[in-house]
Amino acid sequence: MLTGLPLSFVARPATAVARPSGAPGEIARNEPYWRSVGAAFRVDPGFVNLENGYFGSMPEPVRLAYHAHSDRLNAENSRLLRMAYREKAEEAAARVAGLLGVTKEEIAFTRGGTEALQNLITGYRRLAPGDAVMYADLDFHTGQSALKWLADRHGARVERLVIPEPATRRAVLDAYAAALETTPRLRLLLLSHMNNRTGLVVPVAEIVDLAREKGVDVIVDAAHSWGHLDFTLPRLKADFGVFSLHKWMGAPLGSGFLYIRKERLADVAPVFGDESQVADIRSRVHSGTMDVAPILSVGAALDFHETLGAPVKEARLRYLRDRWVHQVRDLPVEILTPDDPAMYGGMTAFRLAGRTSKADNTAVVDHLYTRHRIFTVHRDGVTKGDCVRVTPALFTSADDVDRLAAALRELAGR
């Protein structure tokens, strides 16, 4: 029983209606349809949640599946883990791999993108004293820390790349090309497909090609892009990848996976020296005895994702971003993603012109929430200054982002 919540919270309908016909861009603007999609999420109506980048809310079919699996795990105890889980996990892995365009032998489930990223970086075997590793200012801070740990352990250097701001496709490619050309003995590059600070999407395949020409391996962090953007992994050309299932795929918290191209498995060590299954990618992940209900619920999440359709999800999230961004273009507000559709999705950051400090941007976050009940998040680590990140979800309405635009107009005029 849920307590302390308004009736409207607990009484939402459970499922969305069938997707209407039409092109993704047309469906993206169909508010009656998206109201039906939103009804599949049990969200608190007391505030506008525009901080959906941390993790995604489960749609009701997934939530129900998760609770059923959790109850079964509690009832069956170790019998479920010893007699049934492996087969069910294999089925889930096959579905994930098929959707991603790879084989199930090339993925291993983790508790999220962070664990996947740490395992790939810390297990990387091709680093020698005097080599270099590189990350960008916009890359996830845990990935930056893991690269520093790896470099320190192997006597390597750490190089930091600054993503141009404002960013364009050509400027980003030129920045990576210059870094790859001028960094001696660069061996490993961390590359965020869609970064968690500003939401900028970079041309991964082209950067991977540039790196490969120089003998540089690339770990692609796709935690924020898969389920948000419509792509398969072969299009990114990555040998190593990091993915979340509890962000944009709508699976329960505690679900993600790593990818290693099968020909490259030996270049990532088994976790903590486990040599029992060296040829099995699952030896690159050891999470101990964990809650398996999230993994058992992945199939339900993929069902919901496929019912909506990846191109339609991408179009809707981009439409919501465009709707509020275009309303504030005449204001002294800096938008940190360009208007090139290939370089953004739904997640975008902004700062009020000239306000680059942590205090400036946390004040904006506080004002939006306390005065307008709009929940956003402050982000740091951007070379030109801190910012505020705005991340809509599938249950976000056009009215919600209009409310943000109006609040920013009021704030910019103060």
CSV table of C-alpha atoms in Angstrom, one decimal:
chain,number,residue,atom,x,y,z
A,1,MET,CA,0.0,0.0,0.0
A,2,LEU,CA,1.3,3.5,-0.9
A,3,THR,CA,0.9,6.0,1.8
A,4,GLY,CA,1.4,9.8,2.0
A,5,LEU,CA,0.8,10.2,-1.7
A,6,PRO,CA,-2.1,12.0,-3.5
A,7,LEU,CA,-4.8,9.8,-5.0
A,8,SER,CA,-3.9,10.9,-8.5
A,9,PHE,CA,-0.5,9.4,-7.9
A,10,VAL,CA,-1.8,5.9,-7.3
A,11,ALA,CA,-4.8,5.9,-9.6
A,12,ARG,CA,-3.1,6.3,-13.0
A,13,PRO,CA,-4.0,3.9,-15.8
A,14,ALA,CA,-1.5,1.1,-16.4
A,15,THR,CA,-0.8,1.1,-20.1
A,16,ALA,CA,-0.4,3.3,-23.1
A,17,VAL,CA,-2.6,3.2,-26.2
A,18,ALA,CA,-1.3,1.8,-29.5
A,19,ARG,CA,1.0,4.1,-31.4
A,20,PRO,CA,-0.8,6.1,-34.0
A,21,SER,CA,0.2,6.0,-37.7
A,22,GLY,CA,2.5,8.7,-39.1
A,23,ALA,CA,6.1,9.8,-39.3
A,24,PRO,CA,8.1,10.0,-36.1
A,25,GLY,CA,8.2,13.8,-36.2
A,26,GLU,CA,4.4,13.9,-36.6
A,27,ILE,CA,3.8,11.5,-33.7
A,28,ALA,CA,6.2,13.5,-31.6
A,29,ARG,CA,3.7,16.4,-31.6
A,30,ASN,CA,0.6,14.4,-30.9
A,31,GLU,CA,-0.2,15.5,-27.4
A,32,PRO,CA,-3.2,13.2,-26.9
A,33,TYR,CA,-1.1,10.2,-27.7
A,34,TRP,CA,1.7,11.3,-25.3
A,35,ARG,CA,-0.8,11.9,-22.5
A,36,SER,CA,-1.7,8.2,-22.9
A,37,VAL,CA,1.9,7.2,-22.8
A,38,GLY,CA,2.4,9.4,-19.7
A,39,ALA,CA,-0.5,7.5,-18.1
A,40,ALA,CA,1.7,4.4,-18.1
A,41,PHE,CA,4.0,6.0,-15.5
A,42,ARG,CA,3.1,6.5,-11.8
A,43,VAL,CA,4.7,9.9,-11.3
A,44,ASP,CA,4.1,12.5,-8.5
A,45,PRO,CA,2.0,15.3,-10.0
A,46,GLY,CA,3.2,17.8,-7.4
A,47,PHE,CA,6.1,19.0,-9.4
A,48,VAL,CA,7.4,19.1,-13.0
A,49,ASN,CA,10.3,16.6,-13.2
A,50,LEU,CA,12.9,17.8,-15.7
A,51,GLU,CA,15.7,15.8,-14.1
A,52,ASN,CA,15.2,12.4,-15.7
A,53,GLY,CA,18.8,11.9,-16.6
A,54,TYR,CA,19.8,10.3,-13.3
A,55,PHE,CA,17.6,7.3,-14.0
A,56,GLY,CA,14.3,6.7,-15.7
A,57,SER,CA,11.0,5.9,-14.1
A,58,MET,CA,9.6,2.5,-14.9
A,59,PRO,CA,6.4,2.4,-16.9
A,60,GLU,CA,3.7,0.4,-15.2
A,61,PRO,CA,4.1,-2.9,-17.1
A,62,VAL,CA,7.8,-2.9,-16.0
A,63,ARG,CA,7.0,-1.9,-12.5
A,64,LEU,CA,4.5,-4.8,-12.2
A,65,ALA,CA,7.0,-7.2,-13.7
A,66,TYR,CA,9.7,-6.0,-11.3
A,67,HIS,CA,7.6,-6.5,-8.2
A,68,ALA,CA,6.5,-10.0,-9.4
A,69,HIS,CA,10.1,-11.0,-10.0
A,70,SER,CA,11.1,-9.6,-6.6
A,71,ASP,CA,8.3,-11.5,-4.9
A,72,ARG,CA,9.3,-14.7,-6.7
A,73,LEU,CA,13.0,-14.2,-5.7
A,74,ASN,CA,12.0,-13.8,-2.1
A,75,ALA,CA,9.7,-16.8,-2.2
A,76,GLU,CA,12.0,-19.2,-4.0
A,77,ASN,CA,15.2,-17.9,-2.5
A,78,SER,CA,18.4,-19.6,-3.9
A,79,ARG,CA,16.4,-22.1,-6.0
A,80,LEU,CA,15.6,-19.3,-8.4
A,81,LEU,CA,19.2,-18.3,-8.7
A,82,ARG,CA,20.6,-21.8,-9.0
A,83,MET,CA,18.0,-23.4,-11.2
A,84,ALA,CA,16.2,-20.7,-13.3
A,85,TYR,CA,18.1,-17.4,-13.4
A,86,ARG,CA,20.8,-18.2,-15.8
A,87,GLU,CA,18.4,-19.3,-18.5
A,88,LYS,CA,16.3,-16.3,-18.0
A,89,ALA,CA,19.3,-14.0,-18.0
A,90,GLU,CA,20.5,-15.6,-21.3
A,91,GLU,CA,17.1,-14.9,-22.8
A,92,ALA,CA,17.3,-11.2,-21.7
A,93,ALA,CA,20.8,-11.0,-23.0
A,94,ALA,CA,19.8,-12.3,-26.4
A,95,ARG,CA,17.0,-9.7,-26.6
A,96,VAL,CA,19.3,-6.9,-25.6
A,97,ALA,CA,22.0,-8.0,-28.1
A,98,GLY,CA,19.5,-8.4,-30.9
A,99,LEU,CA,18.2,-4.9,-30.4
A,100,LEU,CA,21.8,-3.5,-30.2
A,101,GLY,CA,22.9,-5.5,-33.3
A,102,VAL,CA,25.6,-7.7,-31.6
A,103,THR,CA,25.7,-11.2,-30.2
A,104,LYS,CA,24.8,-12.2,-26.6
A,105,GLU,CA,28.3,-13.5,-26.1
A,106,GLU,CA,29.5,-9.9,-26.4
A,107,ILE,CA,27.5,-8.4,-23.5
A,108,ALA,CA,27.5,-8.9,-19.8
A,109,PHE,CA,24.9,-7.5,-17.4
A,110,THR,CA,26.0,-5.1,-14.7
A,111,ARG,CA,24.2,-3.0,-12.1
A,112,GLY,CA,24.4,0.0,-14.3
A,113,GLY,CA,26.5,2.0,-16.6
A,114,THR,CA,28.9,3.1,-13.9
A,115,GLU,CA,29.9,-0.4,-13.0
A,116,ALA,CA,30.2,-1.3,-16.7
A,117,LEU,CA,32.5,1.7,-17.2
A,118,GLN,CA,34.7,1.0,-14.2
A,119,ASN,CA,35.1,-2.7,-15.2
A,120,LEU,CA,36.1,-1.9,-18.7
A,121,ILE,CA,38.6,0.8,-17.8
A,122,THR,CA,40.2,-0.9,-14.8
A,123,GLY,CA,40.4,-4.2,-16.7
A,124,TYR,CA,42.1,-2.7,-19.8
A,125,ARG,CA,45.3,-4.6,-20.4
A,126,ARG,CA,47.1,-2.8,-23.3
A,127,LEU,CA,48.6,0.1,-21.3
A,128,ALA,CA,52.3,0.3,-20.7
A,129,PRO,CA,54.6,2.7,-18.8
A,130,GLY,CA,54.9,5.9,-20.8
A,131,ASP,CA,51.6,5.5,-22.7
A,132,ALA,CA,48.7,8.0,-22.4
A,133,VAL,CA,45.0,7.8,-21.8
A,134,MET,CA,42.6,10.6,-22.6
A,135,TYR,CA,39.2,11.9,-21.6
A,136,ALA,CA,37.2,15.0,-22.4
A,137,ASP,CA,35.9,17.6,-19.9
A,138,LEU,CA,32.3,16.5,-20.6
A,139,ASP,CA,32.9,12.8,-19.9
A,140,PHE,CA,31.4,11.2,-16.8
A,141,HIS,CA,33.4,12.0,-13.7
A,142,THR,CA,33.6,8.3,-12.6
A,143,GLY,CA,35.1,7.5,-16.0
A,144,GLN,CA,37.7,10.2,-15.6
A,145,SER,CA,38.6,8.9,-12.1
A,146,ALA,CA,38.9,5.4,-13.4
A,147,LEU,CA,41.2,6.5,-16.2
A,148,LYS,CA,43.4,8.3,-13.6
A,149,TRP,CA,43.5,5.2,-11.5
A,150,LEU,CA,44.5,3.1,-14.5
A,151,ALA,CA,47.2,5.5,-15.6
A,152,ASP,CA,48.7,5.7,-12.1
A,153,ARG,CA,48.7,1.9,-11.9
A,154,HIS,CA,50.6,1.5,-15.2
A,155,GLY,CA,52.8,4.5,-15.1
A,156,ALA,CA,50.9,6.2,-17.9
A,157,ARG,CA,49.9,9.8,-18.5
A,158,VAL,CA,46.4,11.3,-18.4
A,159,GLU,CA,45.5,13.9,-21.0
A,160,ARG,CA,42.4,16.0,-20.9
A,161,LEU,CA,40.6,17.3,-24.0
A,162,VAL,CA,38.3,20.3,-24.0
A,163,ILE,CA,35.1,20.0,-26.1
A,164,PRO,CA,34.6,23.3,-28.0
A,165,GLU,CA,31.8,25.6,-26.8
A,166,PRO,CA,29.8,26.4,-28.8
A,167,ALA,CA,30.1,23.0,-30.4
A,168,THR,CA,29.7,22.1,-34.0
A,169,ARG,CA,30.2,18.8,-35.7
A,170,ARG,CA,33.3,20.1,-37.5
A,171,ALA,CA,34.7,21.7,-34.3
A,172,VAL,CA,34.3,18.5,-32.3
A,173,LEU,CA,35.9,16.4,-35.0
A,174,ASP,CA,38.8,18.8,-35.4
A,175,ALA,CA,39.4,18.8,-31.6
A,176,TYR,CA,39.6,15.0,-31.5
A,177,ALA,CA,41.7,14.9,-34.6
A,178,ALA,CA,44.2,17.4,-33.2
A,179,ALA,CA,44.4,15.5,-29.9
A,180,LEU,CA,45.0,12.2,-31.6
A,181,GLU,CA,47.6,13.7,-33.8
A,182,THR,CA,49.6,15.5,-31.1
A,183,THR,CA,49.4,13.2,-28.1
A,184,PRO,CA,52.4,10.8,-28.1
A,185,ARG,CA,51.7,7.1,-27.3
A,186,LEU,CA,48.0,7.7,-26.8
A,187,ARG,CA,46.6,4.2,-26.2
A,188,LEU,CA,43.0,4.6,-24.8
A,189,LEU,CA,40.3,7.2,-25.3
A,190,LEU,CA,37.1,7.6,-23.3
A,191,LEU,CA,34.3,8.9,-25.6
A,192,SER,CA,30.8,9.9,-24.5
A,193,HIS,CA,28.2,9.4,-27.2
A,194,MET,CA,25.8,11.7,-25.3
A,195,ASN,CA,27.5,13.2,-22.2
A,196,ASN,CA,25.8,13.6,-18.9
A,197,ARG,CA,26.7,17.3,-18.3
A,198,THR,CA,25.3,19.1,-21.3
A,199,GLY,CA,23.7,16.3,-23.4
A,200,LEU,CA,25.9,17.0,-26.4
A,201,VAL,CA,26.0,14.1,-28.9
A,202,VAL,CA,29.2,13.6,-30.8
A,203,PRO,CA,30.0,11.8,-34.1
A,204,VAL,CA,31.2,8.6,-32.5
A,205,ALA,CA,31.8,6.6,-35.6
A,206,GLU,CA,34.0,9.2,-37.2
A,207,ILE,CA,36.0,9.7,-34.0
A,208,VAL,CA,36.5,5.9,-33.7
A,209,ASP,CA,37.8,5.9,-37.2
A,210,LEU,CA,40.3,8.6,-36.5
A,211,ALA,CA,41.4,6.8,-33.3
A,212,ARG,CA,41.8,3.5,-35.0
A,213,GLU,CA,44.0,5.0,-37.6
A,214,LYS,CA,46.4,6.0,-34.8
A,215,GLY,CA,46.2,2.7,-33.0
A,216,VAL,CA,44.0,4.1,-30.2
A,217,ASP,CA,41.4,2.0,-28.5
A,218,VAL,CA,38.0,3.7,-27.7
A,219,ILE,CA,35.6,3.0,-24.8
A,220,VAL,CA,32.3,4.4,-25.9
A,221,ASP,CA,30.0,5.5,-23.0
A,222,ALA,CA,26.5,5.1,-24.4
A,223,ALA,CA,24.7,5.1,-21.0
A,224,HIS,CA,22.7,8.2,-21.9
A,225,SER,CA,22.1,7.5,-25.6
A,226,TRP,CA,20.8,3.9,-25.9
A,227,GLY,CA,17.0,4.0,-25.6
A,228,HIS,CA,17.2,7.8,-26.1
A,229,LEU,CA,18.6,7.8,-29.7
A,230,ASP,CA,17.8,5.3,-32.4
A,231,PHE,CA,21.0,3.4,-33.3
A,232,THR,CA,22.7,0.0,-33.3
A,233,LEU,CA,26.2,-0.5,-32.1
A,234,PRO,CA,27.7,-1.5,-35.4
A,235,ARG,CA,26.9,2.1,-36.6
A,236,LEU,CA,29.2,3.4,-33.8
A,237,LYS,CA,32.1,1.0,-34.8
A,238,ALA,CA,33.0,0.6,-31.1
A,239,ASP,CA,35.1,-2.3,-29.8
A,240,PHE,CA,34.1,-1.5,-26.2
A,241,GLY,CA,30.9,0.0,-24.9
A,242,VAL,CA,29.0,1.0,-21.8
A,243,PHE,CA,25.2,0.9,-21.5
A,244,SER,CA,22.5,1.6,-19.0
A,245,LEU,CA,19.1,-0.1,-19.0
A,246,HIS,CA,17.7,1.9,-16.1
A,247,LYS,CA,17.9,5.3,-17.8
A,248,TRP,CA,16.2,5.5,-21.2
A,249,MET,CA,15.1,1.8,-21.6
A,250,GLY,CA,12.9,2.1,-18.5
A,251,ALA,CA,14.2,-1.0,-16.7
A,252,PRO,CA,14.5,-1.1,-12.9
A,253,LEU,CA,17.4,0.6,-11.1
A,254,GLY,CA,20.4,-1.7,-11.0
A,255,SER,CA,20.5,-2.8,-14.6
A,256,GLY,CA,23.0,-2.1,-17.4
A,257,PHE,CA,25.7,-3.9,-19.4
A,258,LEU,CA,29.1,-3.7,-20.9
A,259,TYR,CA,30.0,-4.7,-24.5
A,260,ILE,CA,33.3,-6.1,-25.7
A,261,ARG,CA,33.7,-7.1,-29.3
A,262,LYS,CA,34.4,-10.9,-29.2
A,263,GLU,CA,37.8,-10.5,-30.9
A,264,ARG,CA,38.9,-8.0,-28.2
A,265,LEU,CA,37.8,-10.0,-25.1
A,266,ALA,CA,41.4,-10.8,-24.1
A,267,ASP,CA,42.2,-7.1,-23.9
A,268,VAL,CA,40.0,-6.7,-20.8
A,269,ALA,CA,41.1,-8.8,-17.8
A,270,PRO,CA,38.6,-10.9,-15.8
A,271,VAL,CA,37.6,-9.1,-12.6
A,272,PHE,CA,40.0,-9.5,-9.7
A,273,GLY,CA,42.0,-12.2,-11.4
A,274,ASP,CA,39.2,-14.8,-11.8
A,275,GLU,CA,40.6,-17.2,-14.4
A,276,SER,CA,37.8,-19.8,-14.1
A,277,GLN,CA,36.0,-18.6,-17.3
A,278,VAL,CA,38.5,-16.5,-19.2
A,279,ALA,CA,36.7,-17.0,-22.5
A,280,ASP,CA,33.3,-15.9,-21.1
A,281,ILE,CA,32.6,-12.2,-21.1
A,282,ARG,CA,30.7,-12.6,-17.8
A,283,SER,CA,34.0,-13.1,-16.1
A,284,ARG,CA,34.6,-9.4,-16.6
A,285,VAL,CA,31.7,-8.7,-14.2
A,286,HIS,CA,31.5,-9.9,-10.6
A,287,SER,CA,28.8,-8.2,-8.6
A,288,GLY,CA,28.4,-10.8,-5.9
A,289,THR,CA,24.9,-11.9,-4.8
A,290,MET,CA,22.7,-9.2,-6.2
A,291,ASP,CA,19.0,-8.4,-6.7
A,292,VAL,CA,18.3,-10.2,-10.1
A,293,ALA,CA,14.7,-8.8,-10.3
A,294,PRO,CA,15.9,-5.9,-12.5
A,295,ILE,CA,17.6,-8.2,-15.0
A,296,LEU,CA,14.5,-10.4,-15.1
A,297,SER,CA,12.4,-7.3,-15.8
A,298,VAL,CA,14.5,-6.3,-18.8
A,299,GLY,CA,12.2,-8.1,-21.3
A,300,ALA,CA,9.2,-6.1,-20.1
A,301,ALA,CA,11.2,-2.9,-20.5
A,302,LEU,CA,12.2,-3.8,-24.1
A,303,ASP,CA,8.6,-4.7,-24.8
A,304,PHE,CA,7.5,-1.2,-23.8
A,305,HIS,CA,10.4,0.4,-25.7
A,306,GLU,CA,9.5,-1.5,-28.9
A,307,THR,CA,5.8,-0.7,-28.6
A,308,LEU,CA,6.7,3.0,-28.8
A,309,GLY,CA,9.5,2.6,-31.3
A,310,ALA,CA,13.0,4.0,-31.0
A,311,PRO,CA,12.6,6.6,-33.8
A,312,VAL,CA,9.4,7.9,-32.2
A,313,LYS,CA,11.0,8.1,-28.7
A,314,GLU,CA,14.0,10.0,-30.1
A,315,ALA,CA,11.7,12.4,-32.1
A,316,ARG,CA,9.5,13.1,-29.0
A,317,LEU,CA,12.4,13.8,-26.7
A,318,ARG,CA,14.1,16.1,-29.3
A,319,TYR,CA,10.7,17.9,-29.9
A,320,LEU,CA,10.4,18.6,-26.1
A,321,ARG,CA,13.9,20.0,-26.1
A,322,ASP,CA,13.3,22.2,-29.1
A,323,ARG,CA,10.0,23.4,-27.8
A,324,TRP,CA,11.5,25.1,-24.7
A,325,VAL,CA,14.8,26.0,-26.3
A,326,HIS,CA,13.2,27.9,-29.2
A,327,GLN,CA,11.1,29.9,-26.7
A,328,VAL,CA,14.2,31.3,-24.9
A,329,ARG,CA,16.4,32.1,-27.9
A,330,ASP,CA,15.8,35.8,-27.5
A,331,LEU,CA,16.8,35.8,-23.9
A,332,PRO,CA,20.3,36.1,-22.4
A,333,VAL,CA,20.4,32.3,-22.0
A,334,GLU,CA,23.2,30.1,-23.3
A,335,ILE,CA,22.1,26.8,-24.7
A,336,LEU,CA,25.0,24.3,-24.6
A,337,THR,CA,23.9,22.0,-27.4
A,338,PRO,CA,23.8,23.2,-31.0
A,339,ASP,CA,20.6,23.1,-33.1
A,340,ASP,CA,22.1,20.4,-35.4
A,341,PRO,CA,19.7,17.5,-34.7
A,342,ALA,CA,22.5,15.0,-35.0
A,343,MET,CA,24.1,16.6,-31.9
A,344,TYR,CA,21.4,16.5,-29.3
A,345,GLY,CA,18.4,14.5,-28.1
A,346,GLY,CA,16.1,15.5,-25.3
A,347,MET,CA,18.7,16.4,-22.7
A,348,THR,CA,20.2,19.9,-22.9
A,349,ALA,CA,22.0,22.2,-20.5
A,350,PHE,CA,21.8,26.0,-20.2
A,351,ARG,CA,23.3,28.8,-18.2
A,352,LEU,CA,22.2,32.4,-17.8
A,353,ALA,CA,24.7,34.5,-19.7
A,354,GLY,CA,27.7,35.3,-17.7
A,355,ARG,CA,26.7,33.2,-14.7
A,356,THR,CA,29.2,30.4,-14.7
A,357,SER,CA,29.9,29.6,-11.0
A,358,LYS,CA,28.5,26.8,-8.9
A,359,ALA,CA,26.6,29.3,-6.8
A,360,ASP,CA,25.1,31.0,-9.8
A,361,ASN,CA,23.7,27.7,-11.2
A,362,THR,CA,22.6,26.1,-8.0
A,363,ALA,CA,20.7,29.3,-7.3
A,364,VAL,CA,18.9,28.9,-10.7
A,365,VAL,CA,18.0,25.3,-9.8
A,366,ASP,CA,16.7,26.3,-6.4
A,367,HIS,CA,14.7,29.2,-7.9
A,368,LEU,CA,13.1,27.0,-10.5
A,369,TYR,CA,12.0,24.5,-7.9
A,370,THR,CA,11.0,26.7,-5.0
A,371,ARG,CA,9.1,29.3,-7.1
A,372,HIS,CA,7.9,27.2,-10.0
A,373,ARG,CA,8.0,23.6,-8.8
A,374,ILE,CA,10.3,22.6,-11.7
A,375,PHE,CA,13.0,20.2,-10.8
A,376,THR,CA,16.3,20.4,-12.7
A,377,VAL,CA,19.9,19.7,-11.7
A,378,HIS,CA,23.2,21.7,-11.5
A,379,ARG,CA,26.1,20.3,-13.5
A,380,ASP,CA,29.8,21.1,-13.1
A,381,GLY,CA,33.0,20.1,-15.0
A,382,VAL,CA,32.3,22.1,-18.2
A,383,THR,CA,35.4,24.1,-19.0
A,384,LYS,CA,33.5,27.4,-19.7
A,385,GLY,CA,31.5,27.2,-16.6
A,386,ASP,CA,28.8,25.4,-14.6
A,387,CYS,CA,25.3,24.9,-16.0
A,388,VAL,CA,21.8,23.6,-15.4
A,389,ARG,CA,20.7,20.4,-17.1
A,390,VAL,CA,17.1,19.9,-18.3
A,391,THR,CA,16.0,16.4,-19.1
A,392,PRO,CA,12.4,15.6,-20.0
A,393,ALA,CA,11.0,12.1,-20.1
A,394,LEU,CA,8.3,10.2,-22.0
A,395,PHE,CA,5.7,11.4,-19.5
A,396,THR,CA,6.7,15.1,-19.9
A,397,SER,CA,4.1,17.2,-21.6
A,398,ALA,CA,4.4,20.2,-23.9
A,399,ASP,CA,2.8,22.2,-21.1
A,400,ASP,CA,5.6,21.1,-18.8
A,401,VAL,CA,8.4,22.5,-21.0
A,402,ASP,CA,6.3,25.6,-21.8
A,403,ARG,CA,6.2,26.2,-18.0
A,404,LEU,CA,10.0,26.0,-18.0
A,405,ALA,CA,10.3,28.5,-20.8
A,406,ALA,CA,8.0,30.9,-19.0
A,407,ALA,CA,10.0,30.5,-15.8
A,408,LEU,CA,13.3,31.2,-17.6
A,409,ARG,CA,11.8,34.3,-19.2
A,410,GLU,CA,10.8,35.5,-15.7
A,411,LEU,CA,14.2,34.7,-14.3
A,412,ALA,CA,16.2,36.3,-17.1
A,413,GLY,CA,14.3,39.5,-16.6
A,414,ARG,CA,15.1,39.9,-13.0
